[in-house]
Amino acid sequence: MKIADGIEMIELPMNMMRRESTIRPTLIWDDDTVILVDAGMAGTLPVIKKAMEDAGVLPERLDKIIVTHQDIDHIGGIKDILDELPEVKVLAHEEDKPYIKGEKKLVRVNAKFMERISDLSEEEQKKVLYIFENTNAPVDITLADGEELADCGGIVVIHTPGHTPGHICLYHKATKTLIVGDAMNISEGQLVGTNNLILTEEDAKTAAASLKKFEKYDVENVITYHGGLFNDNPNQKIKDFNKDEA
């Protein structure tokens, strides 16, 4: 889905733990640089390439993958991309780097996760755990809070810990688009916070506090990874949400 000139929301089908859903990486480009924000699951590269071609961007032009955070549905497709395009650089926040590289166990593999997969068969549980425990990717460049990338009209990095320690969001200055990964979702047509059901109480509080950083940006579009596009006066919605959480 075209958001504006030079930015596209890609929609990928996902079937994980018997749950079908849609996830949404973002493609940002100009004449010099092509960036993919999050890489989907393993096996989704053909859909990503088709979406790039439909947007008029040759897949072989891809320069960078920016990872919003370590969750499997954001990093699982990186290896497929690097197998075809080994020169692509992977960027992520320092706090999530060891998890993405496989040096630490993904934070999502915890007691709540085990409870969520308990209704699967033993064989299905083994397959899911194998994916979560054996997916890793390189991180070539680390990103810091407030850092601005000069690419594609300017991209500001916003560190939003809570969902994971190194979760980041991105503000694309040229189109006033906020790419929020899993820091926010859309529920019944409204912008809401992250999925607190999978977080500890402390992490949920941290995640809610992180959203206050968005108030300094003039936002016309919000792209949520699991909810899609929200463009109904997002500036006010963000202020209202933060006020309710205060």
PDB file of C-alpha atoms in Angstrom:
ATOM      1  CA  MET A   1       0.000   0.000   0.000  1.00  0.00           C
ATOM      2  CA  LYS A   2       1.389   3.369  -1.023  1.00  0.00           C
ATOM      3  CA  ILE A   3       1.597   5.783   1.912  1.00  0.00           C
ATOM      4  CA  ALA A   4       3.228   8.635   0.009  1.00  0.00           C
ATOM      5  CA  ASP A   5       5.909   9.107  -2.611  1.00  0.00           C
ATOM      6  CA  GLY A   6       8.891   7.010  -1.571  1.00  0.00           C
ATOM      7  CA  ILE A   7       7.203   4.993   1.170  1.00  0.00           C
ATOM      8  CA  GLU A   8       5.178   1.797   0.873  1.00  0.00           C
ATOM      9  CA  MET A   9       3.563  -0.457   3.483  1.00  0.00           C
ATOM     10  CA  ILE A  10       4.065  -4.101   2.497  1.00  0.00           C
ATOM     11  CA  GLU A  11       1.466  -6.616   3.645  1.00  0.00           C
ATOM     12  CA  LEU A  12       2.678 -10.161   4.341  1.00  0.00           C
ATOM     13  CA  PRO A  13       0.483 -13.106   5.376  1.00  0.00           C
ATOM     14  CA  MET A  14       1.706 -14.950   8.478  1.00  0.00           C
ATOM     15  CA  ASN A  15       0.654 -18.251   9.996  1.00  0.00           C
ATOM     16  CA  MET A  16       2.266 -18.810  13.384  1.00  0.00           C
ATOM     17  CA  MET A  17       1.103 -21.092  16.192  1.00  0.00           C
ATOM     18  CA  ARG A  18      -2.170 -21.791  14.322  1.00  0.00           C
ATOM     19  CA  ARG A  19      -2.906 -18.083  14.131  1.00  0.00           C
ATOM     20  CA  GLU A  20      -3.252 -16.409  10.746  1.00  0.00           C
ATOM     21  CA  SER A  21      -2.505 -12.705  10.584  1.00  0.00           C
ATOM     22  CA  THR A  22      -0.925  -9.980   8.475  1.00  0.00           C
ATOM     23  CA  ILE A  23       2.373  -8.271   9.195  1.00  0.00           C
ATOM     24  CA  ARG A  24       3.564  -5.068   7.571  1.00  0.00           C
ATOM     25  CA  PRO A  25       7.201  -4.204   6.826  1.00  0.00           C
ATOM     26  CA  THR A  26       7.804  -0.753   5.375  1.00  0.00           C
ATOM     27  CA  LEU A  27       9.748   0.124   2.241  1.00  0.00           C
ATOM     28  CA  ILE A  28      11.409   3.562   2.049  1.00  0.00           C
ATOM     29  CA  TRP A  29      13.388   4.735  -0.967  1.00  0.00           C
ATOM     30  CA  ASP A  30      14.711   7.545  -3.096  1.00  0.00           C
ATOM     31  CA  ASP A  31      17.055   7.674  -6.091  1.00  0.00           C
ATOM     32  CA  ASP A  32      20.080   6.780  -3.967  1.00  0.00           C
ATOM     33  CA  THR A  33      18.933   4.431  -1.196  1.00  0.00           C
ATOM     34  CA  VAL A  34      16.390   1.652  -0.585  1.00  0.00           C
ATOM     35  CA  ILE A  35      15.543   0.634   2.995  1.00  0.00           C
ATOM     36  CA  LEU A  36      13.340  -2.172   4.297  1.00  0.00           C
ATOM     37  CA  VAL A  37      12.051  -1.720   7.842  1.00  0.00           C
ATOM     38  CA  ASP A  38      11.695  -5.240   9.296  1.00  0.00           C
ATOM     39  CA  ALA A  39      11.980  -8.397   7.227  1.00  0.00           C
ATOM     40  CA  GLY A  40       9.000 -10.594   8.018  1.00  0.00           C
ATOM     41  CA  MET A  41       9.248 -14.347   8.508  1.00  0.00           C
ATOM     42  CA  ALA A  42      11.445 -16.848   6.710  1.00  0.00           C
ATOM     43  CA  GLY A  43       9.934 -17.720   3.340  1.00  0.00           C
ATOM     44  CA  THR A  44       8.270 -14.355   2.704  1.00  0.00           C
ATOM     45  CA  LEU A  45      10.978 -12.891   0.444  1.00  0.00           C
ATOM     46  CA  PRO A  46       9.062 -13.605  -2.799  1.00  0.00           C
ATOM     47  CA  VAL A  47       6.131 -11.510  -1.518  1.00  0.00           C
ATOM     48  CA  ILE A  48       8.490  -8.714  -0.473  1.00  0.00           C
ATOM     49  CA  LYS A  49      10.202  -8.723  -3.875  1.00  0.00           C
ATOM     50  CA  LYS A  50       6.850  -8.638  -5.692  1.00  0.00           C
ATOM     51  CA  ALA A  51       5.716  -5.680  -3.555  1.00  0.00           C
ATOM     52  CA  MET A  52       8.965  -3.848  -4.311  1.00  0.00           C
ATOM     53  CA  GLU A  53       8.565  -4.442  -8.038  1.00  0.00           C
ATOM     54  CA  ASP A  54       4.945  -3.263  -7.920  1.00  0.00           C
ATOM     55  CA  ALA A  55       6.179  -0.072  -6.235  1.00  0.00           C
ATOM     56  CA  GLY A  56       8.709   0.415  -9.039  1.00  0.00           C
ATOM     57  CA  VAL A  57      11.736  -0.514  -6.918  1.00  0.00           C
ATOM     58  CA  LEU A  58      14.093  -3.232  -8.138  1.00  0.00           C
ATOM     59  CA  PRO A  59      14.758  -5.704  -5.284  1.00  0.00           C
ATOM     60  CA  GLU A  60      18.473  -5.746  -6.082  1.00  0.00           C
ATOM     61  CA  ARG A  61      18.614  -2.053  -5.151  1.00  0.00           C
ATOM     62  CA  LEU A  62      17.985  -2.853  -1.491  1.00  0.00           C
ATOM     63  CA  ASP A  63      20.726  -1.302   0.656  1.00  0.00           C
ATOM     64  CA  LYS A  64      19.638  -1.620   4.283  1.00  0.00           C
ATOM     65  CA  ILE A  65      17.321  -3.483   6.610  1.00  0.00           C
ATOM     66  CA  ILE A  66      16.392  -1.551   9.737  1.00  0.00           C
ATOM     67  CA  VAL A  67      15.098  -3.874  12.456  1.00  0.00           C
ATOM     68  CA  THR A  68      12.654  -2.313  14.904  1.00  0.00           C
ATOM     69  CA  HIS A  69      13.254  -5.155  17.375  1.00  0.00           C
ATOM     70  CA  GLN A  70      14.185  -8.766  17.906  1.00  0.00           C
ATOM     71  CA  ASP A  71      10.826 -10.562  17.554  1.00  0.00           C
ATOM     72  CA  ILE A  72      10.865 -13.504  15.163  1.00  0.00           C
ATOM     73  CA  ASP A  73       8.336 -12.008  12.747  1.00  0.00           C
ATOM     74  CA  HIS A  74      10.642  -9.014  12.293  1.00  0.00           C
ATOM     75  CA  ILE A  75      13.998 -10.810  11.911  1.00  0.00           C
ATOM     76  CA  GLY A  76      13.021 -14.227  10.525  1.00  0.00           C
ATOM     77  CA  GLY A  77      13.283 -13.145   6.891  1.00  0.00           C
ATOM     78  CA  ILE A  78      16.694 -11.472   7.108  1.00  0.00           C
ATOM     79  CA  LYS A  79      18.669 -14.598   6.233  1.00  0.00           C
ATOM     80  CA  ASP A  80      16.684 -15.147   3.020  1.00  0.00           C
ATOM     81  CA  ILE A  81      17.415 -11.578   1.943  1.00  0.00           C
ATOM     82  CA  LEU A  82      21.132 -11.803   2.734  1.00  0.00           C
ATOM     83  CA  ASP A  83      21.422 -15.102   0.881  1.00  0.00           C
ATOM     84  CA  GLU A  84      20.361 -13.251  -2.285  1.00  0.00           C
ATOM     85  CA  LEU A  85      21.800  -9.842  -1.476  1.00  0.00           C
ATOM     86  CA  PRO A  86      24.831 -10.311   0.812  1.00  0.00           C
ATOM     87  CA  GLU A  87      25.843  -6.637   0.579  1.00  0.00           C
ATOM     88  CA  VAL A  88      22.709  -5.448   2.382  1.00  0.00           C
ATOM     89  CA  LYS A  89      23.488  -3.945   5.804  1.00  0.00           C
ATOM     90  CA  VAL A  90      21.397  -4.717   8.891  1.00  0.00           C
ATOM     91  CA  LEU A  91      20.784  -1.928  11.421  1.00  0.00           C
ATOM     92  CA  ALA A  92      19.310  -2.266  14.921  1.00  0.00           C
ATOM     93  CA  HIS A  93      19.518  -0.788  18.410  1.00  0.00           C
ATOM     94  CA  GLU A  94      22.457  -1.844  20.583  1.00  0.00           C
ATOM     95  CA  GLU A  95      20.161  -3.285  23.281  1.00  0.00           C
ATOM     96  CA  ASP A  96      18.580  -5.799  20.901  1.00  0.00           C
ATOM     97  CA  LYS A  97      21.752  -6.600  18.963  1.00  0.00           C
ATOM     98  CA  PRO A  98      22.830  -9.692  21.006  1.00  0.00           C
ATOM     99  CA  TYR A  99      19.326 -11.172  20.715  1.00  0.00           C
ATOM    100  CA  ILE A 100      19.165 -10.635  16.961  1.00  0.00           C
ATOM    101  CA  LYS A 101      22.619 -12.176  16.560  1.00  0.00           C
ATOM    102  CA  GLY A 102      21.610 -15.222  18.594  1.00  0.00           C
ATOM    103  CA  GLU A 103      23.999 -14.497  21.447  1.00  0.00           C
ATOM    104  CA  LYS A 104      21.063 -14.269  23.858  1.00  0.00           C
ATOM    105  CA  LYS A 105      17.717 -16.071  23.893  1.00  0.00           C
ATOM    106  CA  LEU A 106      14.894 -13.964  22.443  1.00  0.00           C
ATOM    107  CA  VAL A 107      13.052 -12.232  25.269  1.00  0.00           C
ATOM    108  CA  ARG A 108       9.740 -13.488  23.934  1.00  0.00           C
ATOM    109  CA  VAL A 109      10.691 -17.096  24.806  1.00  0.00           C
ATOM    110  CA  ASN A 110       9.476 -16.946  28.407  1.00  0.00           C
ATOM    111  CA  ALA A 111       6.839 -18.458  30.686  1.00  0.00           C
ATOM    112  CA  LYS A 112       4.021 -16.574  28.961  1.00  0.00           C
ATOM    113  CA  PHE A 113       5.243 -17.825  25.591  1.00  0.00           C
ATOM    114  CA  MET A 114       5.305 -21.423  26.794  1.00  0.00           C
ATOM    115  CA  GLU A 115       1.757 -21.006  28.053  1.00  0.00           C
ATOM    116  CA  ARG A 116       0.673 -19.648  24.663  1.00  0.00           C
ATOM    117  CA  ILE A 117       2.009 -22.680  22.796  1.00  0.00           C
ATOM    118  CA  SER A 118       0.770 -25.218  25.338  1.00  0.00           C
ATOM    119  CA  ASP A 119      -2.310 -26.003  23.243  1.00  0.00           C
ATOM    120  CA  LEU A 120      -0.125 -27.122  20.339  1.00  0.00           C
ATOM    121  CA  SER A 121       0.875 -30.732  19.860  1.00  0.00           C
ATOM    122  CA  GLU A 122       4.282 -31.792  21.151  1.00  0.00           C
ATOM    123  CA  GLU A 123       5.609 -31.918  17.598  1.00  0.00           C
ATOM    124  CA  GLU A 124       4.243 -28.442  16.824  1.00  0.00           C
ATOM    125  CA  GLN A 125       5.788 -27.061  20.014  1.00  0.00           C
ATOM    126  CA  LYS A 126       9.171 -28.481  19.027  1.00  0.00           C
ATOM    127  CA  LYS A 127       8.962 -26.834  15.601  1.00  0.00           C
ATOM    128  CA  VAL A 128       7.992 -23.453  17.043  1.00  0.00           C
ATOM    129  CA  LEU A 129      10.725 -23.576  19.675  1.00  0.00           C
ATOM    130  CA  TYR A 130      13.288 -24.588  17.061  1.00  0.00           C
ATOM    131  CA  ILE A 131      12.428 -21.502  14.971  1.00  0.00           C
ATOM    132  CA  PHE A 132      12.571 -19.163  17.964  1.00  0.00           C
ATOM    133  CA  GLU A 133      15.797 -20.641  19.321  1.00  0.00           C
ATOM    134  CA  ASN A 134      17.697 -20.993  16.030  1.00  0.00           C
ATOM    135  CA  THR A 135      16.962 -17.768  14.155  1.00  0.00           C
ATOM    136  CA  ASN A 136      19.712 -15.179  14.099  1.00  0.00           C
ATOM    137  CA  ALA A 137      21.091 -12.481  11.842  1.00  0.00           C
ATOM    138  CA  PRO A 138      24.082 -10.172  11.695  1.00  0.00           C
ATOM    139  CA  VAL A 139      23.850  -6.586  12.902  1.00  0.00           C
ATOM    140  CA  ASP A 140      26.270  -4.408  10.957  1.00  0.00           C
ATOM    141  CA  ILE A 141      25.364  -0.993  12.365  1.00  0.00           C
ATOM    142  CA  THR A 142      23.873  -0.048  15.727  1.00  0.00           C
ATOM    143  CA  LEU A 143      21.444   2.834  16.129  1.00  0.00           C
ATOM    144  CA  ALA A 144      20.941   5.239  19.027  1.00  0.00           C
ATOM    145  CA  ASP A 145      17.994   7.226  20.334  1.00  0.00           C
ATOM    146  CA  GLY A 146      17.629  10.552  18.536  1.00  0.00           C
ATOM    147  CA  GLU A 147      20.032   9.617  15.768  1.00  0.00           C
ATOM    148  CA  GLU A 148      19.023  10.894  12.338  1.00  0.00           C
ATOM    149  CA  LEU A 149      19.867   8.962   9.192  1.00  0.00           C
ATOM    150  CA  ALA A 150      20.342  11.219   6.169  1.00  0.00           C
ATOM    151  CA  ASP A 151      18.748   8.638   3.867  1.00  0.00           C
ATOM    152  CA  CYS A 152      15.487   9.235   1.982  1.00  0.00           C
ATOM    153  CA  GLY A 153      14.783  12.717   3.286  1.00  0.00           C
ATOM    154  CA  GLY A 154      15.756  11.996   6.879  1.00  0.00           C
ATOM    155  CA  ILE A 155      14.839   9.162   9.246  1.00  0.00           C
ATOM    156  CA  VAL A 156      14.892   9.770  13.009  1.00  0.00           C
ATOM    157  CA  VAL A 157      15.509   6.852  15.372  1.00  0.00           C
ATOM    158  CA  ILE A 158      13.300   6.794  18.482  1.00  0.00           C
ATOM    159  CA  HIS A 159      14.268   4.290  21.193  1.00  0.00           C
ATOM    160  CA  THR A 160      11.030   2.930  22.671  1.00  0.00           C
ATOM    161  CA  PRO A 161      11.945   0.175  25.168  1.00  0.00           C
ATOM    162  CA  GLY A 162       9.305  -1.960  26.814  1.00  0.00           C
ATOM    163  CA  HIS A 163       8.138  -4.383  24.166  1.00  0.00           C
ATOM    164  CA  THR A 164      11.813  -5.380  23.990  1.00  0.00           C
ATOM    165  CA  PRO A 165      14.861  -3.630  25.505  1.00  0.00           C
ATOM    166  CA  GLY A 166      16.044  -2.296  22.158  1.00  0.00           C
ATOM    167  CA  HIS A 167      12.747  -1.614  20.422  1.00  0.00           C
ATOM    168  CA  ILE A 168      12.940   1.401  18.119  1.00  0.00           C
ATOM    169  CA  CYS A 169      10.474   3.394  16.070  1.00  0.00           C
ATOM    170  CA  LEU A 170      11.316   5.531  13.042  1.00  0.00           C
ATOM    171  CA  TYR A 171      10.070   8.934  11.963  1.00  0.00           C
ATOM    172  CA  HIS A 172      10.336   9.537   8.224  1.00  0.00           C
ATOM    173  CA  LYS A 173      10.590  13.312   8.015  1.00  0.00           C
ATOM    174  CA  ALA A 174       9.798  13.687   4.308  1.00  0.00           C
ATOM    175  CA  THR A 175       6.348  12.087   4.645  1.00  0.00           C
ATOM    176  CA  LYS A 176       5.680  12.715   8.361  1.00  0.00           C
ATOM    177  CA  THR A 177       5.281   8.981   8.823  1.00  0.00           C
ATOM    178  CA  LEU A 178       5.863   7.231  12.141  1.00  0.00           C
ATOM    179  CA  ILE A 179       6.806   3.548  11.817  1.00  0.00           C
ATOM    180  CA  VAL A 180       6.118   2.051  15.227  1.00  0.00           C
ATOM    181  CA  GLY A 181       6.870  -1.672  14.913  1.00  0.00           C
ATOM    182  CA  ASP A 182       5.063  -3.306  17.850  1.00  0.00           C
ATOM    183  CA  ALA A 183       5.107  -0.230  20.101  1.00  0.00           C
ATOM    184  CA  MET A 184       1.536   0.552  19.044  1.00  0.00           C
ATOM    185  CA  ASN A 185      -1.370  -1.325  17.480  1.00  0.00           C
ATOM    186  CA  ILE A 186      -4.802  -0.591  16.071  1.00  0.00           C
ATOM    187  CA  SER A 187      -7.852  -1.940  17.874  1.00  0.00           C
ATOM    188  CA  GLU A 188     -11.408  -1.311  16.650  1.00  0.00           C
ATOM    189  CA  GLY A 189     -10.086   1.457  14.445  1.00  0.00           C
ATOM    190  CA  GLN A 190      -8.261   3.230  17.249  1.00  0.00           C
ATOM    191  CA  LEU A 191      -4.572   3.649  17.954  1.00  0.00           C
ATOM    192  CA  VAL A 192      -3.556   1.769  21.115  1.00  0.00           C
ATOM    193  CA  GLY A 193      -0.367   0.718  22.871  1.00  0.00           C
ATOM    194  CA  THR A 194       1.612  -2.482  22.584  1.00  0.00           C
ATOM    195  CA  ASN A 195       0.237  -5.950  23.381  1.00  0.00           C
ATOM    196  CA  ASN A 196       0.530  -6.003  27.164  1.00  0.00           C
ATOM    197  CA  LEU A 197      -0.657  -9.618  27.378  1.00  0.00           C
ATOM    198  CA  ILE A 198       2.810 -10.812  26.378  1.00  0.00           C
ATOM    199  CA  LEU A 199       4.724  -8.409  28.656  1.00  0.00           C
ATOM    200  CA  THR A 200       5.567  -8.291  32.322  1.00  0.00           C
ATOM    201  CA  GLU A 201       3.908  -5.531  34.317  1.00  0.00           C
ATOM    202  CA  GLU A 202       7.194  -3.619  34.491  1.00  0.00           C
ATOM    203  CA  ASP A 203       7.806  -3.889  30.751  1.00  0.00           C
ATOM    204  CA  ALA A 204       4.235  -2.776  30.020  1.00  0.00           C
ATOM    205  CA  LYS A 205       4.796   0.380  32.091  1.00  0.00           C
ATOM    206  CA  THR A 206       8.076   1.041  30.290  1.00  0.00           C
ATOM    207  CA  ALA A 207       6.401   0.557  26.910  1.00  0.00           C
ATOM    208  CA  ALA A 208       3.622   3.015  27.780  1.00  0.00           C
ATOM    209  CA  ALA A 209       6.116   5.620  29.001  1.00  0.00           C
ATOM    210  CA  SER A 210       8.109   5.294  25.770  1.00  0.00           C
ATOM    211  CA  LEU A 211       5.166   6.502  23.697  1.00  0.00           C
ATOM    212  CA  LYS A 212       5.434   9.993  25.180  1.00  0.00           C
ATOM    213  CA  LYS A 213       8.428  10.530  22.885  1.00  0.00           C
ATOM    214  CA  PHE A 214       6.088  10.633  19.872  1.00  0.00           C
ATOM    215  CA  GLU A 215       4.481  13.907  20.963  1.00  0.00           C
ATOM    216  CA  LYS A 216       7.416  15.989  19.690  1.00  0.00           C
ATOM    217  CA  TYR A 217       6.857  14.857  16.081  1.00  0.00           C
ATOM    218  CA  ASP A 218       4.343  16.125  13.536  1.00  0.00           C
ATOM    219  CA  VAL A 219       2.757  12.858  12.422  1.00  0.00           C
ATOM    220  CA  GLU A 220       0.371  12.370   9.504  1.00  0.00           C
ATOM    221  CA  ASN A 221       0.694   8.581   9.156  1.00  0.00           C
ATOM    222  CA  VAL A 222       1.344   5.813  11.650  1.00  0.00           C
ATOM    223  CA  ILE A 223       2.323   2.364  10.369  1.00  0.00           C
ATOM    224  CA  THR A 224       1.787  -0.389  12.924  1.00  0.00           C
ATOM    225  CA  TYR A 225       3.266  -3.801  12.171  1.00  0.00           C
ATOM    226  CA  HIS A 226       0.181  -5.774  13.144  1.00  0.00           C
ATOM    227  CA  GLY A 227      -2.598  -3.213  12.709  1.00  0.00           C
ATOM    228  CA  GLY A 228      -1.690  -1.393   9.508  1.00  0.00           C
ATOM    229  CA  LEU A 229      -2.051   2.292   8.675  1.00  0.00           C
ATOM    230  CA  PHE A 230      -3.593   4.888  10.974  1.00  0.00           C
ATOM    231  CA  ASN A 231      -3.978   8.413   9.565  1.00  0.00           C
ATOM    232  CA  ASP A 232      -7.007   9.841  11.380  1.00  0.00           C
ATOM    233  CA  ASN A 233      -5.428  12.812  13.194  1.00  0.00           C
ATOM    234  CA  PRO A 234      -2.650  10.699  14.767  1.00  0.00           C
ATOM    235  CA  ASN A 235      -1.074  13.676  16.573  1.00  0.00           C
ATOM    236  CA  GLN A 236      -4.175  14.145  18.699  1.00  0.00           C
ATOM    237  CA  LYS A 237      -4.698  10.408  19.163  1.00  0.00           C
ATOM    238  CA  ILE A 238      -1.161  10.043  20.500  1.00  0.00           C
ATOM    239  CA  LYS A 239      -1.679  12.934  22.930  1.00  0.00           C
ATOM    240  CA  ASP A 240      -5.013  11.504  24.071  1.00  0.00           C
ATOM    241  CA  PHE A 241      -3.520   8.055  24.526  1.00  0.00           C
ATOM    242  CA  ASN A 242      -0.629   9.371  26.596  1.00  0.00           C
ATOM    243  CA  LYS A 243      -3.016  11.467  28.684  1.00  0.00           C
ATOM    244  CA  ASP A 244      -5.130   8.410  29.442  1.00  0.00           C
ATOM    245  CA  GLU A 245      -2.033   6.440  30.420  1.00  0.00           C
ATOM    246  CA  ALA A 246      -0.738   9.165  32.745  1.00  0.00           C
TER     247      ALA A 246
END
